[in-house]
Amino acid sequence: MGISWWRMAFIFGPAIARGDISSLGLYTPFVFGFLLGRVVKQYKKKIKLRGWPQKVPTEQYNNWMLKCAMEVSFVFAFLAGCHFLKTETRSLFNFFLSSFVCPMLRFCIPWRNKGPLWNGTALWDTTWGETSVHILMIGGLIISWLLQGIDHIFLGFLFLQAVPEIQRRFWMKPLQHVYLIVTILTVCFPFYSIGVCAWYFPSYLEMLPKPYLQTLCWFANAKPSVPDHYLTLGVSPDADMKTIKKIFREQAIELHPDKVGDDPVKLARFHAIQTASDALTKGRAEYDKSIENQELNEMVPRCYAFLVMMGYWLLHSLIDWNEVEGMRDTHKDALRNHVMRDGPVDFTAIGLPNDDNGRATLKQYCEPEDVELPFLSGKKADIIEMRKLLEMTGYQLQPFPQVTGTIENCMQEIVLGTKDSLNLKEVNTTPGFYKEFEIEITQTVDGKTFSGVSTIVDYQGGDKRVATIQPALKFEIEQGEAKFTISRKGYKPISGTVGFHSFNGLHQVFTIGLPVKDEQYAWQLHDEEGFYNGYTFEVKNGKTLVGYQRVYEYWPQTRKVILDGALRLPTGKQLVGMSMKDANIMPVAGESTYTMYPDDLIPRPRRRMMEGGGGQKAAPQVAATVMATPKNIVGAPKGSVAAGRNIKSKINKQKAYVKKQKSGGSSCAVM
């Protein structure tokens, strides 16, 4: 594990600069955390063992075990050294939790923990390990505050776990991160300001008003611990020394051990008045001063610890910020190089002309090395940030291409017939022939039979034999297994097996309505075929998110949208009435709304639809064209499954021909 010399300098530098080598003991927890981090990192290499959790070579496993044991031995040796040198170890528990327990919980409990749905989106979607860390963190803050108030343990939970956990969500949002830091410093100011005064300006502490200190004690759950000796003796704070001694003698005679014997209550009372008398007769001035500033005496050590822990958090945040900025600069340089080398960019999305002029404009902006560029995360926010940067520079941009409207129809596509269908020749291949025919589909899965009836609204025919049905069925069709029956009055019914198709998803084919006018966006549908290919297609029922997916194909003539896969519907539990039930959120034709928008500044390569699609259970999966034709296909695309079969068939025939020639057989062969 590499050593961060920057971190070492920030941790040990202040003590060395002051020449106060004895204060190095304050940094013991950070060394302890560093050693625990080495243990965690070595343990995580377990998953990298070849074949894990299956059997791995004994030598390799033993080597891993030996390294883990060595790292653990370093930790115990360090603890033994702390015990021998009598070093302050109160904060080691916090560093043990933050540097060992929390990372191990995240690593060892990776199972997903998904919360209930709210408007179609899970309230939380994390792992049980992450949830365990949050429970530990919140529970530690509450329990430590209730038991001891704001002390070392509470501050450890706060600045070593809670605040860094919040920060982790803002590292890639610089402006919001600055707001977060300022908010934390503002909220904590009353506490660390007292720590600063106690360290550098102790004379100013007396100027703090008592109500202010009492309020801080209430928030810190810190009750003054100085006993009231005047109350113990039963005298007034204005009593003179003679009166105090007289009353003490009278009570001491009555409560003396020689007189009360073994009575524990009276013996405890005797020791209490003796302590009170000593405090009032030997150091009354100091005691009176402590009585007057009980809240201040209680808060100063706590605020000093607050200042130290918060200072270390700020130092580590600065180091982490430097590392994050370095990573951001690396990504920006990569984006700049991509643009300058004429890499693909979605010019329409950022509002520039999709031509040489648009590329020249973007190059002009990206050319300076100190120019701001977005950190690419593959989200819509990247494009919005790029547009804002260009607008701030003075460029005139076209509206953002986003359209919103109502879904008119939810459809489904199937292929009529497979290679194994004995009556495949009965399927008519004339385009549009089966339009308005009724189709019934049945299938059996795990002993359960599903069936549905729909209407064919479009039929491509030809070798594809793709029928578009509406409404969509209520179940996923098992391609190669489900059976179909086409019927219409006056025509002979035709039955067969549903073939393989790339766009077979239940919620994958839609007809969209005209978009709603919105001058903020380029709201009108483009009439260019495939313009919205690669865009995100988002469906909602009111405010409830139904699902989303990428657009694979768009036909402007019919306003037909085919998605890259089935619509990603929300799964989980949702509150229905007074109970939690499985979510059943589906798109509804005529009610659900769609939104199409780009979310990739650098367009992703379009997924190539392999013949037969992907993810089907039946194998091998090839396009309906291939499966429907038992022999070679003339003019099959190069690289396709059909072309591969053609080549193999020719090779086999050539081998057979050569073999016959060598054996003196017939020289006739079909090529």
mmCIF file of C-alpha atoms in Angstrom, residues 393-577:
data_model
loop_
_atom_site.group_PDB
_atom_site.id
_atom_site.type_symbol
_atom_site.label_atom_id
_atom_site.label_comp_id
_atom_site.label_asym_id
_atom_site.label_seq_id
_atom_site.Cartn_x
_atom_site.Cartn_y
_atom_site.Cartn_z
ATOM 1 C CA THR A 393 -18.603 32.589 -23.176
ATOM 2 C CA GLY A 394 -21.077 34.350 -25.471
ATOM 3 C CA TYR A 395 -22.043 31.644 -27.956
ATOM 4 C CA GLN A 396 -25.596 31.619 -29.309
ATOM 5 C CA LEU A 397 -27.040 28.112 -28.956
ATOM 6 C CA GLN A 398 -30.068 26.389 -30.373
ATOM 7 C CA PRO A 399 -32.713 25.128 -27.886
ATOM 8 C CA PHE A 400 -32.133 21.845 -26.128
ATOM 9 C CA PRO A 401 -33.742 18.992 -28.149
ATOM 10 C CA GLN A 402 -36.319 17.657 -25.709
ATOM 11 C CA VAL A 403 -39.869 16.675 -26.605
ATOM 12 C CA THR A 404 -42.738 15.750 -24.310
ATOM 13 C CA GLY A 405 -46.118 14.354 -25.245
ATOM 14 C CA THR A 406 -48.625 11.563 -24.747
ATOM 15 C CA ILE A 407 -48.138 7.917 -25.682
ATOM 16 C CA GLU A 408 -50.823 6.947 -28.172
ATOM 17 C CA ASN A 409 -50.258 3.203 -28.387
ATOM 18 C CA CYS A 410 -48.280 0.509 -26.584
ATOM 19 C CA MET A 411 -47.545 -2.239 -29.078
ATOM 20 C CA GLN A 412 -45.618 -5.472 -29.369
ATOM 21 C CA GLU A 413 -43.769 -7.123 -32.245
ATOM 22 C CA ILE A 414 -43.518 -10.863 -32.953
ATOM 23 C CA VAL A 415 -42.200 -13.022 -35.775
ATOM 24 C CA LEU A 416 -44.627 -15.455 -37.364
ATOM 25 C CA GLY A 417 -43.039 -18.875 -37.688
ATOM 26 C CA THR A 418 -39.654 -20.501 -37.139
ATOM 27 C CA LYS A 419 -37.520 -22.922 -39.065
ATOM 28 C CA ASP A 420 -39.086 -25.840 -37.221
ATOM 29 C CA SER A 421 -42.618 -24.864 -38.179
ATOM 30 C CA LEU A 422 -43.988 -27.526 -40.486
ATOM 31 C CA ASN A 423 -46.560 -25.128 -41.945
ATOM 32 C CA LEU A 424 -44.138 -22.223 -42.429
ATOM 33 C CA LYS A 425 -44.991 -22.101 -46.125
ATOM 34 C CA GLU A 426 -48.592 -21.320 -45.179
ATOM 35 C CA VAL A 427 -47.532 -17.985 -43.647
ATOM 36 C CA ASN A 428 -48.190 -15.283 -46.219
ATOM 37 C CA THR A 429 -45.193 -12.984 -46.812
ATOM 38 C CA THR A 430 -47.084 -10.182 -48.536
ATOM 39 C CA PRO A 431 -46.519 -6.909 -46.598
ATOM 40 C CA GLY A 432 -49.684 -5.742 -44.853
ATOM 41 C CA PHE A 433 -51.578 -8.975 -45.622
ATOM 42 C CA TYR A 434 -52.394 -9.813 -41.999
ATOM 43 C CA LYS A 435 -53.326 -6.287 -41.020
ATOM 44 C CA GLU A 436 -56.487 -6.253 -38.841
ATOM 45 C CA PHE A 437 -56.276 -10.043 -38.370
ATOM 46 C CA GLU A 438 -56.883 -11.395 -34.891
ATOM 47 C CA ILE A 439 -53.976 -13.281 -33.276
ATOM 48 C CA GLU A 440 -54.061 -15.538 -30.253
ATOM 49 C CA ILE A 441 -50.823 -16.485 -28.474
ATOM 50 C CA THR A 442 -50.497 -19.239 -25.861
ATOM 51 C CA GLN A 443 -47.499 -20.535 -23.962
ATOM 52 C CA THR A 444 -46.718 -22.726 -20.987
ATOM 53 C CA VAL A 445 -44.033 -21.739 -18.486
ATOM 54 C CA ASP A 446 -43.273 -23.926 -15.453
ATOM 55 C CA GLY A 447 -46.587 -25.697 -15.834
ATOM 56 C CA LYS A 448 -48.565 -22.446 -15.966
ATOM 57 C CA THR A 449 -50.381 -21.539 -19.184
ATOM 58 C CA PHE A 450 -50.586 -17.965 -20.442
ATOM 59 C CA SER A 451 -52.737 -16.800 -23.311
ATOM 60 C CA GLY A 452 -53.764 -13.535 -24.885
ATOM 61 C CA VAL A 453 -55.646 -12.159 -27.871
ATOM 62 C CA SER A 454 -54.709 -9.050 -29.811
ATOM 63 C CA THR A 455 -55.017 -7.451 -33.260
ATOM 64 C CA ILE A 456 -52.326 -7.148 -35.903
ATOM 65 C CA VAL A 457 -52.024 -3.463 -36.833
ATOM 66 C CA ASP A 458 -48.991 -3.769 -39.121
ATOM 67 C CA TYR A 459 -47.249 -6.598 -40.947
ATOM 68 C CA GLN A 460 -43.851 -6.261 -42.646
ATOM 69 C CA GLY A 461 -43.990 -9.597 -44.451
ATOM 70 C CA GLY A 462 -41.154 -10.774 -46.663
ATOM 71 C CA ASP A 463 -38.443 -12.805 -45.013
ATOM 72 C CA LYS A 464 -38.935 -10.879 -41.729
ATOM 73 C CA ARG A 465 -42.603 -11.806 -41.170
ATOM 74 C CA VAL A 466 -42.793 -9.276 -38.316
ATOM 75 C CA ALA A 467 -46.293 -8.570 -37.041
ATOM 76 C CA THR A 468 -47.043 -5.565 -34.839
ATOM 77 C CA ILE A 469 -49.876 -6.276 -32.430
ATOM 78 C CA GLN A 470 -52.008 -3.900 -30.417
ATOM 79 C CA PRO A 471 -52.768 -3.870 -27.578
ATOM 80 C CA ALA A 472 -49.641 -5.473 -26.158
ATOM 81 C CA LEU A 473 -50.090 -8.714 -24.269
ATOM 82 C CA LYS A 474 -49.824 -8.862 -20.499
ATOM 83 C CA PHE A 475 -46.894 -11.273 -20.472
ATOM 84 C CA GLU A 476 -43.461 -11.739 -22.022
ATOM 85 C CA ILE A 477 -43.559 -14.062 -25.031
ATOM 86 C CA GLU A 478 -41.203 -17.052 -24.947
ATOM 87 C CA GLN A 479 -39.699 -16.976 -28.428
ATOM 88 C CA GLY A 480 -39.347 -20.398 -29.999
ATOM 89 C CA GLU A 481 -41.835 -21.801 -27.466
ATOM 90 C CA ALA A 482 -45.042 -19.751 -27.670
ATOM 91 C CA LYS A 483 -47.702 -20.747 -30.216
ATOM 92 C CA PHE A 484 -49.753 -18.344 -32.323
ATOM 93 C CA THR A 485 -53.014 -18.684 -34.228
ATOM 94 C CA ILE A 486 -54.061 -16.103 -36.827
ATOM 95 C CA SER A 487 -57.717 -15.961 -37.777
ATOM 96 C CA ARG A 488 -60.201 -13.791 -39.618
ATOM 97 C CA LYS A 489 -63.648 -14.375 -40.927
ATOM 98 C CA GLY A 490 -63.447 -15.826 -44.402
ATOM 99 C CA TYR A 491 -59.821 -16.965 -44.068
ATOM 100 C CA LYS A 492 -58.334 -20.264 -43.015
ATOM 101 C CA PRO A 493 -56.737 -20.077 -39.531
ATOM 102 C CA ILE A 494 -52.950 -20.442 -39.513
ATOM 103 C CA SER A 495 -50.965 -21.682 -36.521
ATOM 104 C CA GLY A 496 -47.268 -21.826 -35.782
ATOM 105 C CA THR A 497 -44.462 -21.049 -33.352
ATOM 106 C CA VAL A 498 -43.398 -17.508 -32.512
ATOM 107 C CA GLY A 499 -39.979 -16.855 -34.064
ATOM 108 C CA PHE A 500 -37.011 -14.898 -32.800
ATOM 109 C CA HIS A 501 -36.954 -11.119 -32.937
ATOM 110 C CA SER A 502 -34.665 -8.429 -31.511
ATOM 111 C CA PHE A 503 -37.543 -6.174 -30.440
ATOM 112 C CA ASN A 504 -39.746 -8.655 -28.664
ATOM 113 C CA GLY A 505 -40.042 -6.864 -25.313
ATOM 114 C CA LEU A 506 -43.429 -6.319 -23.720
ATOM 115 C CA HIS A 507 -42.888 -2.557 -23.439
ATOM 116 C CA GLN A 508 -40.519 -1.854 -26.301
ATOM 117 C CA VAL A 509 -42.590 -0.483 -29.196
ATOM 118 C CA PHE A 510 -44.654 2.706 -28.894
ATOM 119 C CA THR A 511 -46.523 5.166 -31.059
ATOM 120 C CA ILE A 512 -46.124 8.669 -29.689
ATOM 121 C CA GLY A 513 -48.428 11.667 -30.031
ATOM 122 C CA LEU A 514 -47.506 15.178 -31.061
ATOM 123 C CA PRO A 515 -45.414 16.927 -28.414
ATOM 124 C CA VAL A 516 -46.593 19.708 -26.129
ATOM 125 C CA LYS A 517 -45.381 23.182 -27.095
ATOM 126 C CA ASP A 518 -42.534 24.390 -24.902
ATOM 127 C CA GLU A 519 -40.427 27.307 -26.143
ATOM 128 C CA GLN A 520 -37.685 26.411 -23.671
ATOM 129 C CA TYR A 521 -36.815 23.371 -25.791
ATOM 130 C CA ALA A 522 -36.722 22.323 -29.432
ATOM 131 C CA TRP A 523 -40.135 20.835 -28.777
ATOM 132 C CA GLN A 524 -41.258 19.901 -32.307
ATOM 133 C CA LEU A 525 -40.671 16.358 -33.561
ATOM 134 C CA HIS A 526 -38.001 16.105 -36.247
ATOM 135 C CA ASP A 527 -38.990 14.522 -39.536
ATOM 136 C CA GLU A 528 -35.524 13.050 -40.021
ATOM 137 C CA GLU A 529 -35.569 9.268 -39.754
ATOM 138 C CA GLY A 530 -33.483 8.057 -36.827
ATOM 139 C CA PHE A 531 -32.985 11.569 -35.393
ATOM 140 C CA TYR A 532 -33.814 10.424 -31.863
ATOM 141 C CA ASN A 533 -31.772 7.231 -32.031
ATOM 142 C CA GLY A 534 -29.745 6.914 -28.815
ATOM 143 C CA TYR A 535 -31.900 9.415 -26.920
ATOM 144 C CA THR A 536 -33.390 8.527 -23.535
ATOM 145 C CA PHE A 537 -37.102 7.683 -23.672
ATOM 146 C CA GLU A 538 -38.733 8.350 -20.305
ATOM 147 C CA VAL A 539 -42.334 7.412 -19.497
ATOM 148 C CA LYS A 540 -44.425 8.797 -16.624
ATOM 149 C CA ASN A 541 -47.934 8.405 -15.270
ATOM 150 C CA GLY A 542 -48.453 11.899 -13.891
ATOM 151 C CA LYS A 543 -45.522 12.391 -11.494
ATOM 152 C CA THR A 544 -44.831 8.674 -11.186
ATOM 153 C CA LEU A 545 -41.888 7.384 -13.192
ATOM 154 C CA VAL A 546 -42.977 4.324 -15.188
ATOM 155 C CA GLY A 547 -39.610 3.533 -16.753
ATOM 156 C CA TYR A 548 -36.928 4.588 -19.182
ATOM 157 C CA GLN A 549 -34.835 3.133 -21.987
ATOM 158 C CA ARG A 550 -32.769 4.287 -24.956
ATOM 159 C CA VAL A 551 -34.324 4.761 -28.371
ATOM 160 C CA TYR A 552 -33.004 2.299 -30.921
ATOM 161 C CA GLU A 553 -35.045 3.374 -33.956
ATOM 162 C CA TYR A 554 -37.455 6.185 -34.741
ATOM 163 C CA TRP A 555 -39.754 6.408 -37.791
ATOM 164 C CA PRO A 556 -41.208 9.923 -38.209
ATOM 165 C CA GLN A 557 -43.866 8.870 -40.756
ATOM 166 C CA THR A 558 -45.766 6.817 -38.180
ATOM 167 C CA ARG A 559 -44.172 8.373 -35.067
ATOM 168 C CA LYS A 560 -43.125 4.873 -34.087
ATOM 169 C CA VAL A 561 -40.429 4.443 -31.448
ATOM 170 C CA ILE A 562 -38.552 1.176 -30.922
ATOM 171 C CA LEU A 563 -36.476 1.023 -27.764
ATOM 172 C CA ASP A 564 -33.086 -0.573 -27.322
ATOM 173 C CA GLY A 565 -34.678 -3.020 -24.905
ATOM 174 C CA ALA A 566 -37.811 -3.444 -22.869
ATOM 175 C CA LEU A 567 -38.813 -0.407 -20.826
ATOM 176 C CA ARG A 568 -37.056 -0.550 -17.461
ATOM 177 C CA LEU A 569 -40.022 -0.674 -15.131
ATOM 178 C CA PRO A 570 -39.646 0.075 -11.411
ATOM 179 C CA THR A 571 -39.533 -2.974 -9.168
ATOM 180 C CA GLY A 572 -40.039 -3.180 -5.436
ATOM 181 C CA LYS A 573 -42.691 -2.361 -2.870
ATOM 182 C CA GLN A 574 -44.987 0.640 -2.757
ATOM 183 C CA LEU A 575 -47.526 1.871 -0.222
ATOM 184 C CA VAL A 576 -51.060 0.974 -1.277
ATOM 185 C CA GLY A 577 -53.608 2.061 1.311
#
